[in-house]
JSON list of N, CA and C in Angstrom, two decimals:
[
{"chain": "A", "resi": 1, "resn": "MET", "atom": "N", "xyz": [-31.09, -14.70, -24.22]},
{"chain": "A", "resi": 1, "resn": "MET", "atom": "CA", "xyz": [-30.33, -15.63, -23.39]},
{"chain": "A", "resi": 1, "resn": "MET", "atom": "C", "xyz": [-28.83, -15.40, -23.52]},
{"chain": "A", "resi": 2, "resn": "ASP", "atom": "N", "xyz": [-28.37, -15.16, -24.75]},
{"chain": "A", "resi": 2, "resn": "ASP", "atom": "CA", "xyz": [-26.94, -14.89, -24.95]},
{"chain": "A", "resi": 2, "resn": "ASP", "atom": "C", "xyz": [-26.52, -13.62, -24.23]},
{"chain": "A", "resi": 3, "resn": "GLU", "atom": "N", "xyz": [-27.39, -12.62, -24.25]},
{"chain": "A", "resi": 3, "resn": "GLU", "atom": "CA", "xyz": [-27.07, -11.37, -23.59]},
{"chain": "A", "resi": 3, "resn": "GLU", "atom": "C", "xyz": [-26.91, -11.57, -22.08]},
{"chain": "A", "resi": 4, "resn": "GLU", "atom": "N", "xyz": [-27.76, -12.39, -21.50]},
{"chain": "A", "resi": 4, "resn": "GLU", "atom": "CA", "xyz": [-27.66, -12.69, -20.07]},
{"chain": "A", "resi": 4, "resn": "GLU", "atom": "C", "xyz": [-26.35, -13.42, -19.76]},
{"chain": "A", "resi": 5, "resn": "ALA", "atom": "N", "xyz": [-25.99, -14.38, -20.59]},
{"chain": "A", "resi": 5, "resn": "ALA", "atom": "CA", "xyz": [-24.73, -15.11, -20.39]},
{"chain": "A", "resi": 5, "resn": "ALA", "atom": "C", "xyz": [-23.53, -14.17, -20.50]},
{"chain": "A", "resi": 6, "resn": "ASP", "atom": "N", "xyz": [-23.61, -13.25, -21.46]},
{"chain": "A", "resi": 6, "resn": "ASP", "atom": "CA", "xyz": [-22.53, -12.27, -21.62]},
{"chain": "A", "resi": 6, "resn": "ASP", "atom": "C", "xyz": [-22.41, -11.38, -20.39]},
{"chain": "A", "resi": 7, "resn": "LEU", "atom": "N", "xyz": [-23.56, -10.97, -19.84]},
{"chain": "A", "resi": 7, "resn": "LEU", "atom": "CA", "xyz": [-23.55, -10.12, -18.65]},
{"chain": "A", "resi": 7, "resn": "LEU", "atom": "C", "xyz": [-22.97, -10.87, -17.45]},
{"chain": "A", "resi": 8, "resn": "VAL", "atom": "N", "xyz": [-23.33, -12.15, -17.32]},
{"chain": "A", "resi": 8, "resn": "VAL", "atom": "CA", "xyz": [-22.80, -12.95, -16.22]},
{"chain": "A", "resi": 8, "resn": "VAL", "atom": "C", "xyz": [-21.29, -13.10, -16.37]},
{"chain": "A", "resi": 9, "resn": "ALA", "atom": "N", "xyz": [-20.82, -13.37, -17.58]},
{"chain": "A", "resi": 9, "resn": "ALA", "atom": "CA", "xyz": [-19.38, -13.51, -17.82]},
{"chain": "A", "resi": 9, "resn": "ALA", "atom": "C", "xyz": [-18.66, -12.20, -17.51]},
{"chain": "A", "resi": 10, "resn": "LEU", "atom": "N", "xyz": [-19.24, -11.08, -17.92]},
{"chain": "A", "resi": 10, "resn": "LEU", "atom": "CA", "xyz": [-18.64, -9.77, -17.65]},
{"chain": "A", "resi": 10, "resn": "LEU", "atom": "C", "xyz": [-18.61, -9.49, -16.16]},
{"chain": "A", "resi": 11, "resn": "ALA", "atom": "N", "xyz": [-19.69, -9.82, -15.46]},
{"chain": "A", "resi": 11, "resn": "ALA", "atom": "CA", "xyz": [-19.73, -9.59, -14.01]},
{"chain": "A", "resi": 11, "resn": "ALA", "atom": "C", "xyz": [-18.66, -10.42, -13.29]},
{"chain": "A", "resi": 12, "resn": "ARG", "atom": "N", "xyz": [-18.46, -11.65, -13.72]},
{"chain": "A", "resi": 12, "resn": "ARG", "atom": "CA", "xyz": [-17.42, -12.49, -13.11]},
{"chain": "A", "resi": 12, "resn": "ARG", "atom": "C", "xyz": [-16.04, -11.92, -13.37]},
{"chain": "A", "resi": 13, "resn": "LYS", "atom": "N", "xyz": [-15.82, -11.45, -14.60]},
{"chain": "A", "resi": 13, "resn": "LYS", "atom": "CA", "xyz": [-14.53, -10.87, -14.96]},
{"chain": "A", "resi": 13, "resn": "LYS", "atom": "C", "xyz": [-14.24, -9.64, -14.10]},
{"chain": "A", "resi": 14, "resn": "VAL", "atom": "N", "xyz": [-15.22, -8.78, -13.94]},
{"chain": "A", "resi": 14, "resn": "VAL", "atom": "CA", "xyz": [-15.06, -7.57, -13.14]},
{"chain": "A", "resi": 14, "resn": "VAL", "atom": "C", "xyz": [-14.83, -7.91, -11.67]},
{"chain": "A", "resi": 15, "resn": "ALA", "atom": "N", "xyz": [-15.56, -8.90, -11.18]},
{"chain": "A", "resi": 15, "resn": "ALA", "atom": "CA", "xyz": [-15.44, -9.28, -9.76]},
{"chain": "A", "resi": 15, "resn": "ALA", "atom": "C", "xyz": [-14.06, -9.82, -9.44]},
{"chain": "A", "resi": 16, "resn": "CYS", "atom": "N", "xyz": [-13.39, -10.41, -10.42]},
{"chain": "A", "resi": 16, "resn": "CYS", "atom": "CA", "xyz": [-12.06, -11.00, -10.19]},
{"chain": "A", "resi": 16, "resn": "CYS", "atom": "C", "xyz": [-10.96, -9.95, -10.18]},
{"chain": "A", "resi": 17, "resn": "GLN", "atom": "N", "xyz": [-11.23, -8.79, -10.72]},
{"chain": "A", "resi": 17, "resn": "GLN", "atom": "CA", "xyz": [-10.20, -7.75, -10.78]},
{"chain": "A", "resi": 17, "resn": "GLN", "atom": "C", "xyz": [-10.21, -6.94, -9.49]},
{"chain": "A", "resi": 18, "resn": "GLU", "atom": "N", "xyz": [-9.03, -6.54, -9.07]},
{"chain": "A", "resi": 18, "resn": "GLU", "atom": "CA", "xyz": [-8.96, -5.68, -7.90]},
{"chain": "A", "resi": 18, "resn": "GLU", "atom": "C", "xyz": [-9.42, -4.27, -8.29]},
{"chain": "A", "resi": 19, "resn": "SER", "atom": "N", "xyz": [-10.21, -3.68, -7.44]},
{"chain": "A", "resi": 19, "resn": "SER", "atom": "CA", "xyz": [-10.67, -2.34, -7.75]},
{"chain": "A", "resi": 19, "resn": "SER", "atom": "C", "xyz": [-9.52, -1.34, -7.59]},
{"chain": "A", "resi": 20, "resn": "PRO", "atom": "N", "xyz": [-9.52, -0.28, -8.37]},
{"chain": "A", "resi": 20, "resn": "PRO", "atom": "CA", "xyz": [-8.47, 0.74, -8.24]},
{"chain": "A", "resi": 20, "resn": "PRO", "atom": "C", "xyz": [-8.42, 1.32, -6.82]},
{"chain": "A", "resi": 21, "resn": "VAL", "atom": "N", "xyz": [-9.56, 1.42, -6.18]},
{"chain": "A", "resi": 21, "resn": "VAL", "atom": "CA", "xyz": [-9.60, 1.96, -4.81]},
{"chain": "A", "resi": 21, "resn": "VAL", "atom": "C", "xyz": [-8.84, 1.03, -3.86]},
{"chain": "A", "resi": 22, "resn": "ALA", "atom": "N", "xyz": [-9.04, -0.28, -4.00]},
{"chain": "A", "resi": 22, "resn": "ALA", "atom": "CA", "xyz": [-8.34, -1.24, -3.13]},
{"chain": "A", "resi": 22, "resn": "ALA", "atom": "C", "xyz": [-6.84, -1.17, -3.36]},
{"chain": "A", "resi": 23, "resn": "VAL", "atom": "N", "xyz": [-6.43, -1.04, -4.62]},
{"chain": "A", "resi": 23, "resn": "VAL", "atom": "CA", "xyz": [-5.00, -0.94, -4.94]},
{"chain": "A", "resi": 23, "resn": "VAL", "atom": "C", "xyz": [-4.42, 0.32, -4.31]},
{"chain": "A", "resi": 24, "resn": "LEU", "atom": "N", "xyz": [-5.12, 1.44, -4.42]},
{"chain": "A", "resi": 24, "resn": "LEU", "atom": "CA", "xyz": [-4.63, 2.69, -3.85]},
{"chain": "A", "resi": 24, "resn": "LEU", "atom": "C", "xyz": [-4.55, 2.61, -2.32]},
{"chain": "A", "resi": 25, "resn": "GLN", "atom": "N", "xyz": [-5.52, 1.92, -1.71]},
{"chain": "A", "resi": 25, "resn": "GLN", "atom": "CA", "xyz": [-5.49, 1.78, -0.25]},
{"chain": "A", "resi": 25, "resn": "GLN", "atom": "C", "xyz": [-4.28, 0.97, 0.17]},
{"chain": "A", "resi": 26, "resn": "GLN", "atom": "N", "xyz": [-3.95, -0.10, -0.56]},
{"chain": "A", "resi": 26, "resn": "GLN", "atom": "CA", "xyz": [-2.77, -0.90, -0.23]},
{"chain": "A", "resi": 26, "resn": "GLN", "atom": "C", "xyz": [-1.50, -0.07, -0.39]},
{"chain": "A", "resi": 27, "resn": "GLN", "atom": "N", "xyz": [-1.43, 0.74, -1.44]},
{"chain": "A", "resi": 27, "resn": "GLN", "atom": "CA", "xyz": [-0.26, 1.59, -1.65]},
{"chain": "A", "resi": 27, "resn": "GLN", "atom": "C", "xyz": [-0.15, 2.61, -0.53]},
{"chain": "A", "resi": 28, "resn": "GLN", "atom": "N", "xyz": [-1.27, 3.16, -0.08]},
{"chain": "A", "resi": 28, "resn": "GLN", "atom": "CA", "xyz": [-1.28, 4.13, 1.01]},
{"chain": "A", "resi": 28, "resn": "GLN", "atom": "C", "xyz": [-0.73, 3.49, 2.28]},
{"chain": "A", "resi": 29, "resn": "ILE", "atom": "N", "xyz": [-1.15, 2.25, 2.55]},
{"chain": "A", "resi": 29, "resn": "ILE", "atom": "CA", "xyz": [-0.67, 1.53, 3.74]},
{"chain": "A", "resi": 29, "resn": "ILE", "atom": "C", "xyz": [0.86, 1.36, 3.65]},
{"chain": "A", "resi": 30, "resn": "ARG", "atom": "N", "xyz": [1.35, 0.98, 2.47]},
{"chain": "A", "resi": 30, "resn": "ARG", "atom": "CA", "xyz": [2.80, 0.80, 2.29]},
{"chain": "A", "resi": 30, "resn": "ARG", "atom": "C", "xyz": [3.54, 2.12, 2.48]},
{"chain": "A", "resi": 31, "resn": "VAL", "atom": "N", "xyz": [2.99, 3.20, 1.96]},
{"chain": "A", "resi": 31, "resn": "VAL", "atom": "CA", "xyz": [3.64, 4.51, 2.08]},
{"chain": "A", "resi": 31, "resn": "VAL", "atom": "C", "xyz": [3.73, 4.91, 3.56]},
{"chain": "A", "resi": 32, "resn": "VAL", "atom": "N", "xyz": [2.65, 4.70, 4.31]},
{"chain": "A", "resi": 32, "resn": "VAL", "atom": "CA", "xyz": [2.65, 5.05, 5.72]},
{"chain": "A", "resi": 32, "resn": "VAL", "atom": "C", "xyz": [3.68, 4.22, 6.48]},
{"chain": "A", "resi": 33, "resn": "ALA", "atom": "N", "xyz": [3.77, 2.93, 6.16]},
{"chain": "A", "resi": 33, "resn": "ALA", "atom": "CA", "xyz": [4.75, 2.06, 6.82]},
{"chain": "A", "resi": 33, "resn": "ALA", "atom": "C", "xyz": [6.18, 2.51, 6.49]},
{"chain": "A", "resi": 34, "resn": "LEU", "atom": "N", "xyz": [6.44, 2.85, 5.24]},
{"chain": "A", "resi": 34, "resn": "LEU", "atom": "CA", "xyz": [7.77, 3.33, 4.86]},
{"chain": "A", "resi": 34, "resn": "LEU", "atom": "C", "xyz": [8.09, 4.66, 5.53]},
{"chain": "A", "resi": 35, "resn": "GLN", "atom": "N", "xyz": [7.10, 5.52, 5.63]},
{"chain": "A", "resi": 35, "resn": "GLN", "atom": "CA", "xyz": [7.32, 6.81, 6.30]},
{"chain": "A", "resi": 35, "resn": "GLN", "atom": "C", "xyz": [7.71, 6.59, 7.75]},
{"chain": "A", "resi": 36, "resn": "LYS", "atom": "N", "xyz": [7.05, 5.64, 8.42]},
{"chain": "A", "resi": 36, "resn": "LYS", "atom": "CA", "xyz": [7.38, 5.33, 9.81]},
{"chain": "A", "resi": 36, "resn": "LYS", "atom": "C", "xyz": [8.81, 4.80, 9.92]},
{"chain": "A", "resi": 37, "resn": "GLN", "atom": "N", "xyz": [9.21, 3.93, 8.98]},
{"chain": "A", "resi": 37, "resn": "GLN", "atom": "CA", "xyz": [10.57, 3.40, 8.99]},
{"chain": "A", "resi": 37, "resn": "GLN", "atom": "C", "xyz": [11.60, 4.51, 8.81]},
{"chain": "A", "resi": 38, "resn": "VAL", "atom": "N", "xyz": [11.31, 5.43, 7.89]},
{"chain": "A", "resi": 38, "resn": "VAL", "atom": "CA", "xyz": [12.23, 6.55, 7.64]},
{"chain": "A", "resi": 38, "resn": "VAL", "atom": "C", "xyz": [12.34, 7.43, 8.89]},
{"chain": "A", "resi": 39, "resn": "GLU", "atom": "N", "xyz": [11.22, 7.70, 9.53]},
{"chain": "A", "resi": 39, "resn": "GLU", "atom": "CA", "xyz": [11.24, 8.51, 10.75]},
{"chain": "A", "resi": 39, "resn": "GLU", "atom": "C", "xyz": [12.05, 7.82, 11.86]},
{"chain": "A", "resi": 40, "resn": "ASP", "atom": "N", "xyz": [11.88, 6.51, 12.01]},
{"chain": "A", "resi": 40, "resn": "ASP", "atom": "CA", "xyz": [12.65, 5.77, 13.02]},
{"chain": "A", "resi": 40, "resn": "ASP", "atom": "C", "xyz": [14.14, 5.81, 12.71]},
{"chain": "A", "resi": 41, "resn": "LEU", "atom": "N", "xyz": [14.50, 5.63, 11.44]},
{"chain": "A", "resi": 41, "resn": "LEU", "atom": "CA", "xyz": [15.92, 5.70, 11.06]},
{"chain": "A", "resi": 41, "resn": "LEU", "atom": "C", "xyz": [16.49, 7.09, 11.32]},
{"chain": "A", "resi": 42, "resn": "TYR", "atom": "N", "xyz": [15.73, 8.11, 10.98]},
{"chain": "A", "resi": 42, "resn": "TYR", "atom": "CA", "xyz": [16.16, 9.49, 11.21]},
{"chain": "A", "resi": 42, "resn": "TYR", "atom": "C", "xyz": [16.39, 9.73, 12.70]},
{"chain": "A", "resi": 43, "resn": "ASP", "atom": "N", "xyz": [15.44, 9.29, 13.52]},
{"chain": "A", "resi": 43, "resn": "ASP", "atom": "CA", "xyz": [15.58, 9.45, 14.97]},
{"chain": "A", "resi": 43, "resn": "ASP", "atom": "C", "xyz": [16.84, 8.74, 15.48]},
{"chain": "A", "resi": 44, "resn": "GLY", "atom": "N", "xyz": [17.09, 7.54, 14.95]},
{"chain": "A", "resi": 44, "resn": "GLY", "atom": "CA", "xyz": [18.29, 6.79, 15.36]},
{"chain": "A", "resi": 44, "resn": "GLY", "atom": "C", "xyz": [19.57, 7.51, 14.97]},
{"chain": "A", "resi": 45, "resn": "VAL", "atom": "N", "xyz": [19.60, 8.04, 13.77]},
{"chain": "A", "resi": 45, "resn": "VAL", "atom": "CA", "xyz": [20.79, 8.77, 13.29]},
{"chain": "A", "resi": 45, "resn": "VAL", "atom": "C", "xyz": [21.01, 10.02, 14.13]},
{"chain": "A", "resi": 46, "resn": "MET", "atom": "N", "xyz": [19.95, 10.75, 14.40]},
{"chain": "A", "resi": 46, "resn": "MET", "atom": "CA", "xyz": [20.09, 11.97, 15.20]},
{"chain": "A", "resi": 46, "resn": "MET", "atom": "C", "xyz": [20.55, 11.65, 16.62]},
{"chain": "A", "resi": 47, "resn": "ALA", "atom": "N", "xyz": [20.09, 10.53, 17.17]},
{"chain": "A", "resi": 47, "resn": "ALA", "atom": "CA", "xyz": [20.53, 10.14, 18.51]},
{"chain": "A", "resi": 47, "resn": "ALA", "atom": "C", "xyz": [22.00, 9.79, 18.51]},
{"chain": "A", "resi": 48, "resn": "GLU", "atom": "N", "xyz": [22.45, 9.09, 17.46]},
{"chain": "A", "resi": 48, "resn": "GLU", "atom": "CA", "xyz": [23.88, 8.75, 17.35]},
{"chain": "A", "resi": 48, "resn": "GLU", "atom": "C", "xyz": [24.73, 10.02, 17.21]},
{"chain": "A", "resi": 49, "resn": "LEU", "atom": "N", "xyz": [24.25, 10.98, 16.45]},
{"chain": "A", "resi": 49, "resn": "LEU", "atom": "CA", "xyz": [25.01, 12.22, 16.28]},
{"chain": "A", "resi": 49, "resn": "LEU", "atom": "C", "xyz": [25.05, 13.02, 17.58]},
{"chain": "A", "resi": 50, "resn": "ALA", "atom": "N", "xyz": [24.01, 12.92, 18.37]},
{"chain": "A", "resi": 50, "resn": "ALA", "atom": "CA", "xyz": [23.96, 13.65, 19.63]},
{"chain": "A", "resi": 50, "resn": "ALA", "atom": "C", "xyz": [24.87, 13.03, 20.68]},
{"chain": "A", "resi": 51, "resn": "ASN", "atom": "N", "xyz": [25.12, 11.71, 20.58]},
{"chain": "A", "resi": 51, "resn": "ASN", "atom": "CA", "xyz": [25.96, 11.00, 21.55]},
{"chain": "A", "resi": 51, "resn": "ASN", "atom": "C", "xyz": [27.05, 10.19, 20.85]},
{"chain": "A", "resi": 52, "resn": "PRO", "atom": "N", "xyz": [28.01, 10.86, 20.22]},
{"chain": "A", "resi": 52, "resn": "PRO", "atom": "CA", "xyz": [29.03, 10.10, 19.49]},
{"chain": "A", "resi": 52, "resn": "PRO", "atom": "C", "xyz": [30.01, 9.37, 20.42]},
{"chain": "A", "resi": 53, "resn": "ALA", "atom": "N", "xyz": [30.04, 9.71, 21.71]},
{"chain": "A", "resi": 53, "resn": "ALA", "atom": "CA", "xyz": [31.02, 9.11, 22.63]},
{"chain": "A", "resi": 53, "resn": "ALA", "atom": "C", "xyz": [30.70, 7.64, 22.91]},
{"chain": "A", "resi": 54, "resn": "ARG", "atom": "N", "xyz": [29.51, 7.17, 22.63]},
{"chain": "A", "resi": 54, "resn": "ARG", "atom": "CA", "xyz": [29.15, 5.78, 22.91]},
{"chain": "A", "resi": 54, "resn": "ARG", "atom": "C", "xyz": [29.95, 4.80, 22.05]},
{"chain": "A", "resi": 55, "resn": "ALA", "atom": "N", "xyz": [30.35, 5.20, 20.87]},
{"chain": "A", "resi": 55, "resn": "ALA", "atom": "CA", "xyz": [31.02, 4.27, 19.93]},
{"chain": "A", "resi": 55, "resn": "ALA", "atom": "C", "xyz": [32.41, 3.91, 20.40]}
]
């Protein structure tokens, strides 16, 4: 009976932790979003350099 209770407690503990795969997926999403922001900024800078007369 104690062994079963220990297993249940361990299962609950494990279920409450985020899996490493989920953490990596969230980081991947953030990296992709940052990459898009960098690309947009780069495009904006290059457009400004191509048309400096607007300023």
